[in-house]
Short mmCIF file of C-alpha atoms in Angstrom, two decimals:
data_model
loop_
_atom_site.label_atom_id
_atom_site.label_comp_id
_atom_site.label_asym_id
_atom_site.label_seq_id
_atom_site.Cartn_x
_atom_site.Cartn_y
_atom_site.Cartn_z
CA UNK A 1 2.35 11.98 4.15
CA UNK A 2 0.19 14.67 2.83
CA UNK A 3 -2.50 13.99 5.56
CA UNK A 4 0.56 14.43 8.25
CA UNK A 5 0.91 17.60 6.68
CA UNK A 6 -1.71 19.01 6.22
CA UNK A 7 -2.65 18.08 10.37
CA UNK A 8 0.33 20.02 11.02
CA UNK A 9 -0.69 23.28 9.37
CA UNK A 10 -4.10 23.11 10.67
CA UNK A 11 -2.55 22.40 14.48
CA UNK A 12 -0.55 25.78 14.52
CA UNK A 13 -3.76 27.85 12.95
CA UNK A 14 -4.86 29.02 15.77
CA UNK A 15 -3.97 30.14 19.53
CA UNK A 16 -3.52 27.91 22.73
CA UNK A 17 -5.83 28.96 25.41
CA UNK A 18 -4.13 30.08 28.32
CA UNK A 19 -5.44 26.82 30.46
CA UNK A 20 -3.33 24.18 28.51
CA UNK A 21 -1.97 21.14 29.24
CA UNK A 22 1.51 21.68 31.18
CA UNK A 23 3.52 18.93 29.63
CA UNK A 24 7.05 18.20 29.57
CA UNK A 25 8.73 18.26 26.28
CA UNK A 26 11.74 16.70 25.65
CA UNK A 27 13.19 16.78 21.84
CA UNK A 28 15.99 15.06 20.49
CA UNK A 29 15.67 17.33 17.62
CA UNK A 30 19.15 18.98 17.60
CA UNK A 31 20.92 15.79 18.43
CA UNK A 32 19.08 14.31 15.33
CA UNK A 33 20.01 17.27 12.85
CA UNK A 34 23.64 16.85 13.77
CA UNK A 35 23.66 13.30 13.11
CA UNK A 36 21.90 13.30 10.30
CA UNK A 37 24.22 16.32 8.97
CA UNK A 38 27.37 14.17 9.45
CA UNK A 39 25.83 10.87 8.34
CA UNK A 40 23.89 12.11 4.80
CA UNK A 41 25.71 10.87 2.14
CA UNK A 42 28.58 8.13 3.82
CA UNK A 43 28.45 4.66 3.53
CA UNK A 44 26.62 2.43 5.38
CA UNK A 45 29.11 1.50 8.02
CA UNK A 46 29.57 4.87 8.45
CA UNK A 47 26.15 6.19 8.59
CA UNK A 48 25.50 3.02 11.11
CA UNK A 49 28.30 4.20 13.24
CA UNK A 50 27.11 7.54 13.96
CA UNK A 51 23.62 6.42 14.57
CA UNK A 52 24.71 4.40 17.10
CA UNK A 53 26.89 7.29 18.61
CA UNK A 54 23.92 9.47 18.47
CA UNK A 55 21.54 6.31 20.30
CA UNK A 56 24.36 5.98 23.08
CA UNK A 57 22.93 9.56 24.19
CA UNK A 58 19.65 8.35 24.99
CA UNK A 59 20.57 4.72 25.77
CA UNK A 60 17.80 4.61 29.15
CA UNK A 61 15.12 5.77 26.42
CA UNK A 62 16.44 2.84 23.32
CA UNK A 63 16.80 -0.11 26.07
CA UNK A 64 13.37 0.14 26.72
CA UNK A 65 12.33 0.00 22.94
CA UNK A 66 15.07 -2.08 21.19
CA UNK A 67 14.50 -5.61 20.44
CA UNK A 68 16.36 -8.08 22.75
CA UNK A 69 19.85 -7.80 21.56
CA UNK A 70 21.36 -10.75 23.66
CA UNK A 71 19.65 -13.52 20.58
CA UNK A 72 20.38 -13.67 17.44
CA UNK A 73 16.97 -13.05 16.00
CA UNK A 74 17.17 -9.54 17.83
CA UNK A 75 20.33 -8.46 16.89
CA UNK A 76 19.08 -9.25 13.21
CA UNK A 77 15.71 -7.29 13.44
CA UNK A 78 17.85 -4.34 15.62
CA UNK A 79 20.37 -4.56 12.45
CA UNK A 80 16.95 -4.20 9.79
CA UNK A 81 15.39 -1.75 11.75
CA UNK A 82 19.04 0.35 11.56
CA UNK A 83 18.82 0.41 7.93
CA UNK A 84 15.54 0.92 7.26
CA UNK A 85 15.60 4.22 8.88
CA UNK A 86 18.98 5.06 7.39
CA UNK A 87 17.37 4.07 3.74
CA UNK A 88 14.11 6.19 4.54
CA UNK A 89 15.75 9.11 6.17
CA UNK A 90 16.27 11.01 2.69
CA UNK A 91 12.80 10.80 1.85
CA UNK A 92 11.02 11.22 5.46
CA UNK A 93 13.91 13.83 6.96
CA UNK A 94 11.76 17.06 5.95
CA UNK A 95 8.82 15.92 7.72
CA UNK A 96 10.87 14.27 10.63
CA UNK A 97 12.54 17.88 11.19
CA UNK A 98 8.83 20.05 10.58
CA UNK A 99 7.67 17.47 13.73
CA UNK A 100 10.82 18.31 15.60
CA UNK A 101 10.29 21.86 15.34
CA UNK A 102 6.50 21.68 16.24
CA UNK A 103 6.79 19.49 18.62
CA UNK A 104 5.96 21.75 21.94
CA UNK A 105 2.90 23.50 19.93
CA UNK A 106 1.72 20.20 18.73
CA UNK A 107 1.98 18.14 22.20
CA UNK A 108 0.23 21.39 24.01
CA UNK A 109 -2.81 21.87 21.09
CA UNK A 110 -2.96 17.71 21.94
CA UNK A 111 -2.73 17.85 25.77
CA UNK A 112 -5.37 20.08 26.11
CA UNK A 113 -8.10 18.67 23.51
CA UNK A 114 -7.00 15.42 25.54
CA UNK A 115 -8.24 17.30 29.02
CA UNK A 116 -11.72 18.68 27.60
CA UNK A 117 -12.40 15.04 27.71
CA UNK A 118 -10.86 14.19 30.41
CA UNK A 119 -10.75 16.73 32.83
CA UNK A 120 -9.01 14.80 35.75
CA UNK A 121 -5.80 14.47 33.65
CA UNK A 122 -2.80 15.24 35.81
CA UNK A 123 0.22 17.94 34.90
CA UNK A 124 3.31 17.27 34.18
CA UNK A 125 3.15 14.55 31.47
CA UNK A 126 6.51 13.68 29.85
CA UNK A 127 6.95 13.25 25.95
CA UNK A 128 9.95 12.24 24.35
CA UNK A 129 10.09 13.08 20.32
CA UNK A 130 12.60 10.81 19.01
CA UNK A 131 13.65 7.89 15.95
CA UNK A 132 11.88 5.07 17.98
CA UNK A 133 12.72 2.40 14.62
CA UNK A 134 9.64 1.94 13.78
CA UNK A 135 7.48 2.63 16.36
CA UNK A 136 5.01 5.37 16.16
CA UNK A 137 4.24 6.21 19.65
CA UNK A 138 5.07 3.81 23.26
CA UNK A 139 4.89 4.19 27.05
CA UNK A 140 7.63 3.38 28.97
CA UNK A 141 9.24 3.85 32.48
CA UNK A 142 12.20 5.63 32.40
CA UNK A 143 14.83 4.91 35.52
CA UNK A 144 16.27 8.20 34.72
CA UNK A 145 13.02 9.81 35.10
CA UNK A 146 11.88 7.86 37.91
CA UNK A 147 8.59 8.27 35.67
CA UNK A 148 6.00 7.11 32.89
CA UNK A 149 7.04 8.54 30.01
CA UNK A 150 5.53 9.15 26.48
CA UNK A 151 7.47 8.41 23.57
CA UNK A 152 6.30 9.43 19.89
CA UNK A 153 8.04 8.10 17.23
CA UNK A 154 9.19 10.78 14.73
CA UNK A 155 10.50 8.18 12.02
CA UNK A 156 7.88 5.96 11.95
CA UNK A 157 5.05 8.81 12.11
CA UNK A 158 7.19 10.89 8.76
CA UNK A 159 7.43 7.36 7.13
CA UNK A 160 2.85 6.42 7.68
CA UNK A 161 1.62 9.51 7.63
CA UNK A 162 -0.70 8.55 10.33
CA UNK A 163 -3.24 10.73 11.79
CA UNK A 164 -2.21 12.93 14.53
CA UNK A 165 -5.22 13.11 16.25
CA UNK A 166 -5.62 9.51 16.63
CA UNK A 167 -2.03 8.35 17.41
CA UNK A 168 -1.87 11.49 20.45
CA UNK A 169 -5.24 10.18 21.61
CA UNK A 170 -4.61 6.69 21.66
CA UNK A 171 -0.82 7.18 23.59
CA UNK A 172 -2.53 10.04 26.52
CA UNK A 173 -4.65 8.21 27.28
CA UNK A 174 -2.60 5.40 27.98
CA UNK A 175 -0.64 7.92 30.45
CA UNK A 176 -3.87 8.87 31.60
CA UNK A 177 -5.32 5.59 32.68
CA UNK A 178 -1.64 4.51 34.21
CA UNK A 179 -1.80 7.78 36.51
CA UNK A 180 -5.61 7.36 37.09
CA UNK A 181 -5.38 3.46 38.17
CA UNK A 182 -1.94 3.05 39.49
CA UNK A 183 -2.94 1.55 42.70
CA UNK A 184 -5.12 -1.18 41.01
CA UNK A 185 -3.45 -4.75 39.75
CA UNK A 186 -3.28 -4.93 37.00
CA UNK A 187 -1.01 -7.12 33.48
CA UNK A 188 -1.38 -10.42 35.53
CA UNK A 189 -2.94 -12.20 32.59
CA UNK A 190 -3.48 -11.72 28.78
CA UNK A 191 -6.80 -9.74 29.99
CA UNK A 192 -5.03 -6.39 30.32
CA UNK A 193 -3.20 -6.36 26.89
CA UNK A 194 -6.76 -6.76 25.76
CA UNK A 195 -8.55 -4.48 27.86
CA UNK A 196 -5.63 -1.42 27.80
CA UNK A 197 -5.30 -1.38 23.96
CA UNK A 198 -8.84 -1.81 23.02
CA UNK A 199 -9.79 1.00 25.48
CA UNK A 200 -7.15 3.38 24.43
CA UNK A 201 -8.11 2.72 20.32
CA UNK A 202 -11.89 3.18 21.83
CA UNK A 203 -11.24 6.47 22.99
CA UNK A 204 -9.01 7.80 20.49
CA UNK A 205 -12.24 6.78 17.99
CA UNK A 206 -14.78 8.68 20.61
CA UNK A 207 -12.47 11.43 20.06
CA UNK A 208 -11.94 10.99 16.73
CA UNK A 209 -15.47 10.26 15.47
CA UNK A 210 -14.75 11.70 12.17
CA UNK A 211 -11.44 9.27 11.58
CA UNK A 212 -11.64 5.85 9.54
CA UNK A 213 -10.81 2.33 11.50
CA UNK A 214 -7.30 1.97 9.39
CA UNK A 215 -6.43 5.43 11.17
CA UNK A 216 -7.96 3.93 14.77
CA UNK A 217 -5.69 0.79 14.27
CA UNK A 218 -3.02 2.45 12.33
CA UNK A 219 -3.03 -0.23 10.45
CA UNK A 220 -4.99 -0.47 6.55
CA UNK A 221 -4.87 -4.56 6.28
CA UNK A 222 -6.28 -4.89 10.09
CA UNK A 223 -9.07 -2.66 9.26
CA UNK A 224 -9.71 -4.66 5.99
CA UNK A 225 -9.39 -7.99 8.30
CA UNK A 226 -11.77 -6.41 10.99
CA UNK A 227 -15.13 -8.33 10.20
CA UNK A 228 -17.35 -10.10 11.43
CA UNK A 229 -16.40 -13.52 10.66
CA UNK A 230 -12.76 -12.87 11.59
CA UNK A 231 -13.73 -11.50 15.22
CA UNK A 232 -16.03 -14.83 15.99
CA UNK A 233 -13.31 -16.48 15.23
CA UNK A 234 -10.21 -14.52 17.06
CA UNK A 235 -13.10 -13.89 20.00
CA UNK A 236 -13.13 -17.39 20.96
CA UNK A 237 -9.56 -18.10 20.56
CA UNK A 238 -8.54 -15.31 22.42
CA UNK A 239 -11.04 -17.05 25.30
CA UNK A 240 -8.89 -20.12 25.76
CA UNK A 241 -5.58 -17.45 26.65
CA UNK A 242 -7.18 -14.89 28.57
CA UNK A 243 -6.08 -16.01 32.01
CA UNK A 244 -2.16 -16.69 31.36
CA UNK A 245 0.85 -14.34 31.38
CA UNK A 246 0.91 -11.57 28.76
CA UNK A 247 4.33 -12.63 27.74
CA UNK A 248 6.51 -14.38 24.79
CA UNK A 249 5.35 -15.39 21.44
CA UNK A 250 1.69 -15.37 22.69
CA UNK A 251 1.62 -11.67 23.38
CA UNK A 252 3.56 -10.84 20.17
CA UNK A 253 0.97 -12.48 18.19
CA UNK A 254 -2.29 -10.94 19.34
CA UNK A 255 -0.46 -7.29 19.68
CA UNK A 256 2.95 -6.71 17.77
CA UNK A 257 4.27 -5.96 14.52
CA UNK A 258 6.78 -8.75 14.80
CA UNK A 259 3.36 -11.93 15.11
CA UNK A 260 3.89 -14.83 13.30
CA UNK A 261 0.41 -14.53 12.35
CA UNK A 262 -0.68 -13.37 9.21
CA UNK A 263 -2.64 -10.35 9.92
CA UNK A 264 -0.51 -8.89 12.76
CA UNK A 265 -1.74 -6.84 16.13
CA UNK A 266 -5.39 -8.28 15.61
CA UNK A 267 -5.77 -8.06 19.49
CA UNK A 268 -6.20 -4.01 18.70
CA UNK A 269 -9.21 -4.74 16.84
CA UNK A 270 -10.63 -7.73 19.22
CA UNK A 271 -9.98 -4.96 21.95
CA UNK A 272 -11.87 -2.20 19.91
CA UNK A 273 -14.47 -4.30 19.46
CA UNK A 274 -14.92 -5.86 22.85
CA UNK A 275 -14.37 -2.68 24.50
CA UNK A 276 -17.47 -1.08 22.47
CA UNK A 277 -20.18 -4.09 23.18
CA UNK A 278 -19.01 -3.24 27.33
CA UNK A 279 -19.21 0.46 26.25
CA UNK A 280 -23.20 -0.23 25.85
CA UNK A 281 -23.87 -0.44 29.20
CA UNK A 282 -21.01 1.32 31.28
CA UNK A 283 -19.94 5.00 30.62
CA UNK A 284 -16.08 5.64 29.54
CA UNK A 285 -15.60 7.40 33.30
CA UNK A 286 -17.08 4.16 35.01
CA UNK A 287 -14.56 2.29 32.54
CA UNK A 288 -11.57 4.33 33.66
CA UNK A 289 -11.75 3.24 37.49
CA UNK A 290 -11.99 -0.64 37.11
CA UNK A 291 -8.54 -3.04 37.80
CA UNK A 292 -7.97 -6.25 36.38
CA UNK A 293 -10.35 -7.71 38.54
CA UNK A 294 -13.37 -6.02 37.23
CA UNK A 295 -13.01 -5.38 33.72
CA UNK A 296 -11.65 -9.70 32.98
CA UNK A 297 -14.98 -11.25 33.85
CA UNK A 298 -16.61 -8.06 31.76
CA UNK A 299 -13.97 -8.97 29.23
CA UNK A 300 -14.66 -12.60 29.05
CA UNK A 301 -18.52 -12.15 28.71
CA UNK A 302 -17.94 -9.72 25.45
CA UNK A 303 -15.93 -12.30 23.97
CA UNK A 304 -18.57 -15.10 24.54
CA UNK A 305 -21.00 -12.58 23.12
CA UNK A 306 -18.70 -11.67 20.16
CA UNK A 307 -18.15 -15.52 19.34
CA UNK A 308 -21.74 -16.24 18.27
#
């Protein structure tokens, strides 16, 4: 929390050149505040009602990030992830409402340290700053939109702390690479899971070179799990899956928080790594142009190479 902080105070220190990145900002800010006005202090039921009026606003946003509510299981985890935020709230509201209010300075300071990089980066980004439970940033098409959209998670960045720098990295560039390769195929097989999240954790750590591997994996016990002995072994497991769907329980256990697995989203640091041994011979731009076709077989051979 004190890291998010201080991030923030440093972000508004100094001026935006006149070039930056034209982005569009949409906050849920006041929505939030009036909820959150009415529901501090009631009873659960209460508090649980109100949320859900204020989710019913933004319902094309929440069906693309709530769990799947037609099972059991995801009506339970919908249900935790309710009143975790509700429990939180009084704690993480402060920083929650100093990210609201930022957010158009913070997404423009972002959007154009994003375009020194990468100069080809299109206009007209969308961001959405709103209670994602528990998720701390996520691309998603909107029907509303008709668009990719960017969605940073307010809740879940007040509750971590995480670094700024990293998490805004990691998610433009995501929009970056969908605009830059949206005529190539691409999510046919577990190969592009790999390949898209490793990338985008690559580049936020190019751009980031100061930042530690629990802030490039926003995650403390997958950094701690990130060794050598670990990747040999997820390297050649990952091997035997590359070529199926990137769907079900299989995707959830290489990349979400939800894996039965014991150290959970391990894919980000197989990625990470296999992303960096390619990296030796093929510059980021190259990297940026290739479809599933080219960058599997590149994929495959890291993980060979990794699992020896």
């Amino acid at each position: 929390m004190k890291y998010l902080l201080n991030s923030l105070l440093t972000f508004f220190c100094f001026a935006f050149p006149a070039h930056a990145q034209k982005l569009a900002i949409t906050s849920t800010g006041a929505d939030f505040q009036q909820f959150w006005a009415q529901a501090n202090g009631k009873d659960l039921a209460e508090q649980e009602e109100l949320w859900l009026q204020f989710e019913r606003k933004y319902a094309d946003v929440y069906e693309q990030l709530l769990p799947d509510l037609t099972t059991s299981d995801g009506h339970t985890l919908y249900k935790e992830k309710i009143q975790h935020l509700l429990r939180t709230l009084p704690v993480t509201e402060k920083t929650i409402f100093q990210l609201y209010a930022n957010a158009e300075k913070l997404t423009a300071s972002q959007g154009e340290r994003f375009k020194r990089q990468f100069p080809d980066m299109q206009d007209g980004m969308q961001i959405i700053f709103l209670p994602t439970l528990g998720i701390n940033g996520a691309q998603r098409y909107l029907k509303s939109k008709d668009a990719w959209v960017l969605i940073i998670g307010v809740d879940r960045i007040a509750e971590t702390g995480e670094s700024l720098d990293v998490l805004f990295s990691h998610e433009f560039f995501h929009l970056y690479l969908s605009q830059k390769i949206s005529h190539l195929k691409s999510g046919s097989s577990m190969a592009s899971p790999l390949w898209h999240e490793g990338l985008a954790t690559y580049v936020s750590k190019m751009l980031n070179p100061e930042s530690t591997l629990s802030q490039q994996l926003m995650q403390e016990d997958l950094a701690e799990a990130c060794i050598e002995n670990n990747i040999k072994t997820w390297a050649k497991d990952y091997s035997t899956i590359m070529m199926l769907k990137p769907q079900g329980k299989q995707y959830a256990d290489w990349f979400r928080v939800i894996s039965s697995q014991d150290i959970k989203r391990r894919g980000y640091c197989l990625g990470l790594r296999a992303v960096s041994k390619i990296a030796e011979t093929h510059s980021i731009m190259e990297m940026t142009t290739w479809g599933e076709s080219s960058f599997a077989p590149k994929l495959q051979q890291a993980l060979i190479n990794l699992s020896h």
